[in-house]
Short mmCIF file of C-alpha atoms and ligand atoms in Angstrom, two decimals:
data_model
loop_
_atom_site.label_atom_id
_atom_site.label_comp_id
_atom_site.label_asym_id
_atom_site.label_seq_id
_atom_site.Cartn_x
_atom_site.Cartn_y
_atom_site.Cartn_z
CA UNK A 527 -0.52 0.03 0.09
CA UNK A 528 1.17 3.68 -0.65
CA UNK A 529 1.65 5.07 2.04
CA UNK A 530 1.86 9.15 2.00
CA UNK A 531 3.33 11.14 5.06
CA UNK A 532 2.39 14.63 3.63
CA UNK A 533 4.63 16.64 6.21
CA UNK A 534 8.14 15.83 7.83
CA UNK A 535 8.17 14.14 11.16
CA UNK A 536 10.83 16.23 12.10
CA UNK A 537 10.98 19.94 11.01
CA UNK A 538 7.00 19.69 10.65
CA UNK A 539 7.27 21.12 6.98
CA UNK A 540 5.57 19.92 3.45
CA UNK A 541 7.46 17.21 2.34
CA UNK A 542 10.59 19.17 1.17
CA UNK A 543 13.03 17.46 -1.83
CA UNK A 544 16.84 17.09 -1.20
CA UNK A 545 19.38 16.59 -3.31
CA UNK A 546 21.18 13.73 -1.56
CA UNK A 547 25.22 13.34 -1.76
CA UNK A 548 25.94 10.85 0.76
CA UNK A 549 22.96 8.66 0.35
CA UNK A 550 22.48 6.59 -3.04
CA UNK A 551 19.37 4.77 -3.36
CA UNK A 552 17.88 2.66 -5.57
CA UNK A 553 14.34 1.14 -5.89
CA UNK A 554 13.92 -2.39 -7.23
CA UNK A 555 10.57 -4.34 -6.78
CA UNK A 556 9.44 -2.26 -4.18
CA UNK A 557 12.71 -2.53 -1.95
CA UNK A 558 14.75 0.40 -1.26
CA UNK A 559 18.79 -0.42 -0.77
CA UNK A 560 20.20 3.01 0.78
CA UNK A 561 23.80 2.68 0.80
CA UNK A 562 25.84 5.21 2.99
CA UNK A 563 28.50 6.04 0.68
CA UNK A 564 31.95 8.03 2.07
CA UNK A 565 33.48 5.05 1.32
CA UNK A 566 37.55 7.02 2.08
CA UNK A 567 36.06 8.16 5.32
CA UNK A 568 35.06 4.16 6.28
CA UNK A 569 30.96 6.22 5.53
CA UNK A 570 31.29 7.96 9.46
CA UNK A 571 27.90 9.44 9.84
CA UNK A 572 28.71 12.98 9.32
CA UNK A 573 26.23 15.78 9.73
CA UNK A 574 25.40 15.96 6.25
CA UNK A 575 24.75 12.00 6.17
CA UNK A 576 22.65 12.66 9.52
CA UNK A 577 20.52 14.95 7.41
CA UNK A 578 20.45 12.68 5.06
CA UNK A 579 19.14 10.00 7.24
CA UNK A 580 16.77 12.28 8.60
CA UNK A 581 15.24 13.90 5.21
CA UNK A 582 15.00 10.50 4.44
CA UNK A 583 13.32 8.15 7.02
CA UNK A 584 11.09 11.18 8.04
CA UNK A 585 10.18 12.49 4.88
CA UNK A 586 10.77 11.07 1.06
CA UNK A 587 10.67 7.42 2.34
CA UNK A 588 6.98 7.66 3.33
CA UNK A 589 6.06 9.28 -0.10
CA UNK A 590 7.37 6.20 -2.22
CA UNK A 591 4.67 4.24 -3.49
CA UNK A 592 4.43 0.38 -2.86
CA UNK A 593 7.03 0.37 -0.66
CA UNK A 594 8.13 -2.98 0.59
CA UNK A 595 10.71 -2.20 2.65
CA UNK A 596 14.03 -0.85 3.07
CA UNK A 597 17.91 -1.98 2.92
CA UNK A 598 20.43 0.26 4.71
CA UNK A 599 23.98 -0.65 4.10
CA UNK A 600 27.37 1.04 3.50
CA UNK A 601 29.67 1.71 0.49
CA UNK A 602 32.58 -0.96 -0.16
CA UNK A 603 33.38 -4.18 1.16
CA UNK A 604 35.37 -2.55 4.59
CA UNK A 605 33.03 -0.28 6.24
CA UNK A 606 28.89 -0.89 7.44
CA UNK A 607 29.88 2.44 8.58
CA UNK A 608 32.97 3.14 11.19
CA UNK A 609 31.31 5.52 13.40
CA UNK A 610 29.90 9.09 13.44
CA UNK A 611 32.61 11.39 12.11
CA UNK A 612 35.70 12.10 14.60
CA UNK A 613 36.72 15.05 12.38
CA UNK A 614 33.65 16.63 13.68
CA UNK A 615 33.80 16.49 17.25
CA UNK A 616 36.22 18.10 18.19
CA UNK A 617 36.09 21.34 20.39
CA UNK A 618 32.69 20.50 21.35
CA UNK A 619 30.95 21.72 24.86
CA UNK A 620 28.78 20.14 26.49
CA UNK A 621 25.96 22.22 25.47
CA UNK A 622 26.65 21.10 21.67
CA UNK A 623 27.15 17.53 23.03
CA UNK A 624 23.48 17.15 24.16
CA UNK A 625 22.71 18.88 21.21
CA UNK A 626 23.69 17.05 18.80
CA UNK A 627 22.77 13.42 20.92
CA UNK A 628 19.86 14.40 20.72
CA UNK A 629 19.30 14.91 17.04
CA UNK A 630 21.05 11.78 16.43
CA UNK A 631 18.85 9.97 18.85
CA UNK A 632 15.60 11.11 17.32
CA UNK A 633 17.50 10.53 13.76
CA UNK A 634 17.26 6.93 14.64
CA UNK A 635 14.31 6.86 16.13
CA UNK A 636 12.79 7.54 13.00
CA UNK A 637 14.25 4.58 11.24
CA UNK A 638 13.27 2.66 14.49
CA UNK A 639 9.44 3.80 14.05
CA UNK A 640 9.12 3.55 10.39
CA UNK A 641 6.10 1.65 9.27
CA UNK A 642 7.48 -0.95 7.33
CA UNK A 643 10.83 -3.03 7.72
CA UNK A 644 14.11 -1.64 8.20
CA UNK A 645 17.05 -3.96 7.70
CA UNK A 646 20.64 -3.44 8.62
CA UNK A 647 23.22 -5.18 6.01
CA UNK A 648 26.29 -5.28 7.64
CA UNK A 649 29.20 -6.17 5.33
CA UNK A 650 31.71 -4.74 7.43
CA UNK A 651 32.77 -2.50 10.44
CA UNK A 652 29.56 -0.97 12.69
CA UNK A 653 31.68 0.50 15.55
CA UNK A 654 30.35 3.26 17.22
CA UNK A 655 27.46 5.54 15.66
CA UNK A 656 27.51 2.38 13.16
CA UNK A 657 26.68 -0.11 15.35
CA UNK A 658 23.92 2.52 17.15
CA UNK A 659 22.70 2.94 13.46
CA UNK A 660 22.58 -1.23 13.11
CA UNK A 661 20.70 -1.69 15.92
CA UNK A 662 18.11 1.55 14.93
CA UNK A 663 16.96 -0.90 12.02
CA UNK A 664 14.50 -3.51 12.92
CA UNK A 665 16.32 -6.12 11.25
CA UNK A 666 20.40 -7.03 11.32
CA UNK A 667 21.80 -9.45 8.76
CA UNK A 668 25.76 -9.87 9.21
CA UNK A 669 28.21 -11.09 6.86
CA UNK A 670 31.63 -13.02 7.83
CA UNK A 671 33.89 -9.94 7.57
CA UNK A 672 31.00 -8.40 9.48
CA UNK A 673 32.31 -6.09 13.19
CA UNK A 674 30.28 -4.55 15.89
CA UNK A 675 31.82 -2.50 19.19
CA UNK A 676 31.16 0.49 20.96
CA UNK A 677 34.78 2.11 21.26
CA UNK A 678 33.96 5.38 22.51
CA UNK A 679 35.60 5.25 25.92
CA UNK A 680 38.56 4.90 23.61
CA UNK A 681 37.76 8.60 22.71
CA UNK A 682 36.38 9.68 26.52
CA UNK A 683 32.99 9.34 25.17
CA UNK A 684 30.07 7.49 25.39
CA UNK A 685 27.79 6.47 22.87
CA UNK A 686 24.97 9.40 22.03
CA UNK A 687 22.93 7.65 19.31
CA UNK A 688 21.06 5.33 21.74
CA UNK A 689 23.55 2.35 21.85
CA UNK A 690 23.61 2.44 25.58
CA UNK A 691 19.98 1.80 25.70
CA UNK A 692 19.81 -0.76 22.36
CA UNK A 693 22.69 -2.54 23.03
CA UNK A 694 21.05 -3.92 26.54
CA UNK A 695 18.14 -4.77 24.93
CA UNK A 696 19.23 -6.83 22.13
CA UNK A 697 22.38 -8.48 23.54
CA UNK A 698 21.58 -8.07 28.19
CA UNK A 699 23.08 -5.81 30.91
CA UNK A 700 26.22 -8.54 31.58
CA UNK A 701 27.56 -8.64 27.78
CA UNK A 702 26.42 -5.09 26.95
CA UNK A 703 28.42 -3.61 30.35
CA UNK A 704 31.47 -4.95 29.08
CA UNK A 705 31.37 -4.39 25.37
CA UNK A 706 30.77 -0.81 26.43
CA UNK A 707 33.25 -0.96 29.05
CA UNK A 708 36.16 -2.33 27.46
CA UNK A 709 35.83 -0.91 23.73
CA UNK A 710 36.13 -4.59 22.80
CA UNK A 711 35.14 -5.49 18.77
CA UNK A 712 33.36 -8.62 18.23
CA UNK A 713 33.60 -10.16 15.00
CA UNK A 714 29.80 -11.86 13.05
CA UNK A 715 29.68 -15.37 14.74
CA UNK A 716 30.08 -13.67 17.98
CA UNK A 717 27.15 -10.75 17.23
CA UNK A 718 24.73 -13.67 15.69
CA UNK A 719 25.75 -15.90 18.96
CA UNK A 720 24.90 -13.37 21.59
CA UNK A 721 21.57 -11.64 19.28
CA UNK A 722 22.79 -8.60 18.19
CA UNK A 723 22.17 -9.93 14.70
CA UNK A 724 19.27 -11.88 13.04
CA UNK A 725 21.02 -14.04 10.52
CA UNK A 726 25.05 -14.50 9.48
CA UNK A 727 25.78 -14.73 6.30
CA UNK A 728 28.76 -15.03 3.88
CA UNK A 729 29.64 -12.21 2.83
CA UNK A 730 28.26 -10.52 -0.20
CA UNK A 731 24.92 -12.50 0.54
CA UNK A 732 23.45 -9.95 2.83
CA UNK A 733 21.66 -7.50 0.41
CA UNK A 734 20.40 -10.78 -0.60
CA UNK A 735 19.46 -12.40 2.73
CA UNK A 736 17.78 -9.10 3.85
CA UNK A 737 15.64 -9.06 0.30
CA UNK A 738 14.42 -12.63 1.15
CA UNK A 739 13.38 -11.43 4.08
CA UNK A 740 11.41 -8.07 3.40
CA UNK A 741 10.49 -10.38 1.03
CA UNK A 742 8.08 -12.81 3.10
CA UNK A 743 7.19 -9.76 5.22
CA UNK A 744 5.90 -8.31 2.52
CA UNK A 745 3.32 -10.89 1.87
CA UNK A 746 2.16 -10.29 5.23
CA UNK A 747 -0.70 -7.40 6.37
CA UNK A 748 1.09 -4.40 5.95
CA UNK A 749 -0.87 -2.80 8.65
CA UNK A 750 -0.64 -5.71 10.90
CA UNK A 751 3.40 -5.18 10.37
CA UNK A 752 2.96 -1.44 11.63
CA UNK A 753 1.73 -2.58 14.09
CA UNK A 754 4.11 -5.12 15.19
CA UNK A 755 6.90 -2.26 15.04
CA UNK A 756 4.60 0.25 16.88
CA UNK A 757 3.88 -2.58 19.81
CA UNK A 758 7.57 -4.07 20.70
CA UNK A 759 9.01 -0.38 20.23
CA UNK A 760 6.16 0.52 22.89
CA UNK A 761 7.94 -1.91 25.34
CA UNK A 762 10.93 0.13 25.42
CA UNK A 763 8.92 2.94 25.86
CA UNK A 764 8.67 5.36 28.99
CA UNK A 765 5.73 5.69 30.60
CA UNK A 766 3.94 4.07 27.05
CA UNK A 767 2.41 0.65 28.09
CA UNK A 768 3.03 -1.74 25.76
CA UNK A 769 0.21 -3.87 26.67
CA UNK A 770 -2.64 -1.35 26.43
CA UNK A 771 -0.34 -0.74 23.16
CA UNK A 772 -0.80 -4.24 22.09
CA UNK A 773 -5.49 -3.52 23.16
CA UNK A 774 -5.31 -0.72 20.79
CA UNK A 775 -3.81 -1.91 17.92
CA UNK A 776 -5.36 -5.03 17.83
CA UNK A 777 -8.75 -3.26 17.71
CA UNK A 778 -7.30 -1.36 14.81
CA UNK A 779 -6.33 -4.57 13.15
CA UNK A 780 -9.82 -6.44 13.73
CA UNK A 781 -11.51 -3.22 12.00
CA UNK A 782 -9.50 -3.66 8.74
CA UNK A 783 -10.82 -5.51 5.43
CA UNK A 784 -6.79 -6.85 5.76
CA UNK A 785 -8.54 -9.12 8.94
CA UNK A 786 -11.81 -9.74 6.93
CA UNK A 787 -9.11 -11.17 3.82
CA UNK A 788 -7.11 -13.09 6.13
CA UNK A 789 -9.69 -14.98 8.27
CA UNK A 790 -11.57 -15.61 4.81
CA UNK A 791 -8.44 -16.36 2.90
CA UNK A 792 -7.95 -19.04 5.86
CA UNK A 793 -11.23 -20.53 5.82
CA UNK A 794 -11.51 -21.34 2.05
CA UNK A 795 -7.98 -22.56 2.18
CA UNK A 796 -6.36 -19.95 0.00
CA UNK A 797 -3.81 -17.29 -0.30
CA UNK A 798 -4.68 -14.16 1.13
CA UNK A 799 -4.31 -10.83 -1.08
CA UNK A 800 -3.79 -8.10 1.15
CA UNK A 801 -4.66 -4.25 0.67
CA UNK A 802 -3.23 -2.67 3.27
CA UNK A 803 -7.36 -1.44 3.95
N1 DAK B 1371 35.55 9.22 11.35
C1 DAK B 1371 36.04 9.55 10.58
N2 DAK B 1371 36.64 9.06 9.63
C2 DAK B 1371 36.91 7.74 9.77
C3 DAK B 1371 36.38 7.01 11.02
C4 DAK B 1371 35.45 7.94 11.71
N3 DAK B 1371 34.79 7.11 12.60
N4 DAK B 1371 36.71 5.81 10.91
C5 DAK B 1371 37.63 5.16 9.88
N5 DAK B 1371 38.07 6.81 9.61
C6 DAK B 1371 38.87 7.36 8.19
C7 DAK B 1371 40.34 7.12 8.57
O1 DAK B 1371 40.79 8.12 9.16
C8 DAK B 1371 41.06 6.96 6.98
O2 DAK B 1371 41.07 8.13 6.61
P1 DAK B 1371 42.35 8.49 5.80
O3 DAK B 1371 43.44 8.41 6.86
O4 DAK B 1371 42.34 7.46 4.70
O5 DAK B 1371 42.37 9.69 5.53
C9 DAK B 1371 39.38 5.90 6.64
O6 DAK B 1371 38.52 5.97 7.09
C10 DAK B 1371 40.24 4.53 6.75
O7 DAK B 1371 40.62 4.03 7.95
P2 DAK B 1371 42.41 3.17 8.28
O8 DAK B 1371 43.17 3.92 7.37
O9 DAK B 1371 41.81 3.60 9.84
O10 DAK B 1371 41.59 2.21 8.19
P3 DAK B 1371 41.85 0.77 8.78
O11 DAK B 1371 41.70 -0.69 8.11
O12 DAK B 1371 43.55 0.68 9.23
O13 DAK B 1371 40.91 0.66 10.48
C11 DAK B 1371 39.32 1.25 11.89
C12 DAK B 1371 39.85 0.46 10.69
C13 DAK B 1371 37.60 0.40 11.48
C14 DAK B 1371 39.60 0.65 12.83
C15 DAK B 1371 39.64 2.66 12.26
O14 DAK B 1371 39.76 3.49 10.98
C16 DAK B 1371 38.69 2.98 13.32
O15 DAK B 1371 39.38 2.66 14.39
N6 DAK B 1371 38.15 3.67 13.33
C17 DAK B 1371 37.83 4.55 14.20
C18 DAK B 1371 36.60 3.64 15.03
C19 DAK B 1371 35.75 4.62 15.51
O16 DAK B 1371 36.29 5.00 16.90
N7 DAK B 1371 34.69 5.04 15.56
C20 DAK B 1371 33.79 5.67 16.27
C21 DAK B 1371 33.36 5.34 17.68
S1 DAK B 1371 32.76 6.61 18.27
C22 DAK B 1371 28.25 12.35 19.58
C23 DAK B 1371 27.21 11.17 19.24
C24 DAK B 1371 27.33 10.15 19.10
C25 DAK B 1371 28.70 9.94 18.74
C26 DAK B 1371 30.10 11.06 18.95
C27 DAK B 1371 29.46 12.10 19.67
N8 DAK B 1371 27.96 13.43 19.88
C28 DAK B 1371 26.74 13.51 20.28
C29 DAK B 1371 28.84 14.38 20.25
C30 DAK B 1371 29.18 8.20 18.60
C31 DAK B 1371 30.68 8.21 18.32
C32 DAK B 1371 31.56 7.24 17.74
O17 DAK B 1371 30.70 6.94 16.57
#
């Protein structure tokens, strides 16, 4: 179903076009592949790239007709994203740091709350802000060469884009505390074993696996998928009662044409065709 968002989630203004410098976007069969393309800097997230991610996930992606899902990856074979761009943070005051962290968190929140599946295809280093970016996606595929870590303490920092919170959600406090304090970088097999990634695949097969997952999800009722994303996210949101959220969402799903179609298809022993209404 086409979902058209008439305004930008963050700035509240009407849809505004933007020429991307650091994101390459391709769209095939309803799947958008977004490649962060700053290969010489191992795809580090500079402020321009953050702006472009904000624009894409808060605005442009909502305008894509028939979108099934989004794959986020990094250019080249070496890195997904090797962190926030270190060259941009010298001389930040405490207030500047807080503002930047909040802004970054807001951008990653747009990804986490995007109503269609967003899959990180991690082909190399996912460090610092890069690991945080992968964790903001709904699902993660790691190639054999992927490496994950939160090395901020090496720089006298801590993660600022939600890393301390999301890492615990995925791997638990025991290992999260260790990785955050030691700055250790772990390989794809360890990340898979810890539950940080959904699938471990041979290098070069990451995108294919991500597409396979999105295609599978696209056979389900789109409204129900959006509600699953909302409800799962609600578990971690302060002041939100996820159980009530689920009751509300269940009620909303019950009133859809897709629910009628899904139930009818089951009874008639046929495949459901969902309209997204
Ligand atoms: N930023 C900028 N440039 C980077 C970069 C980064 N994070 N990572 C790599 N590069 C650049 C290198 O400087 C180098 O550039 P040239 O010297 O060629 O000009 C080029 O990418 C290739 O890197 P290397 O020559 O170092 O490649 P190696 O194979 O030898 O090493 C590496 C790969 C990934 C192990 C190494 O590059 C590395 O350790 N990179 C840094 C990893 C890291 O510490 N990442 C940052 C984590 S801290 C904030 C909010 C959030 C954050 C910060 C502030 N605020 C709200 C203020 C988050 C911070 C982080 O992400």
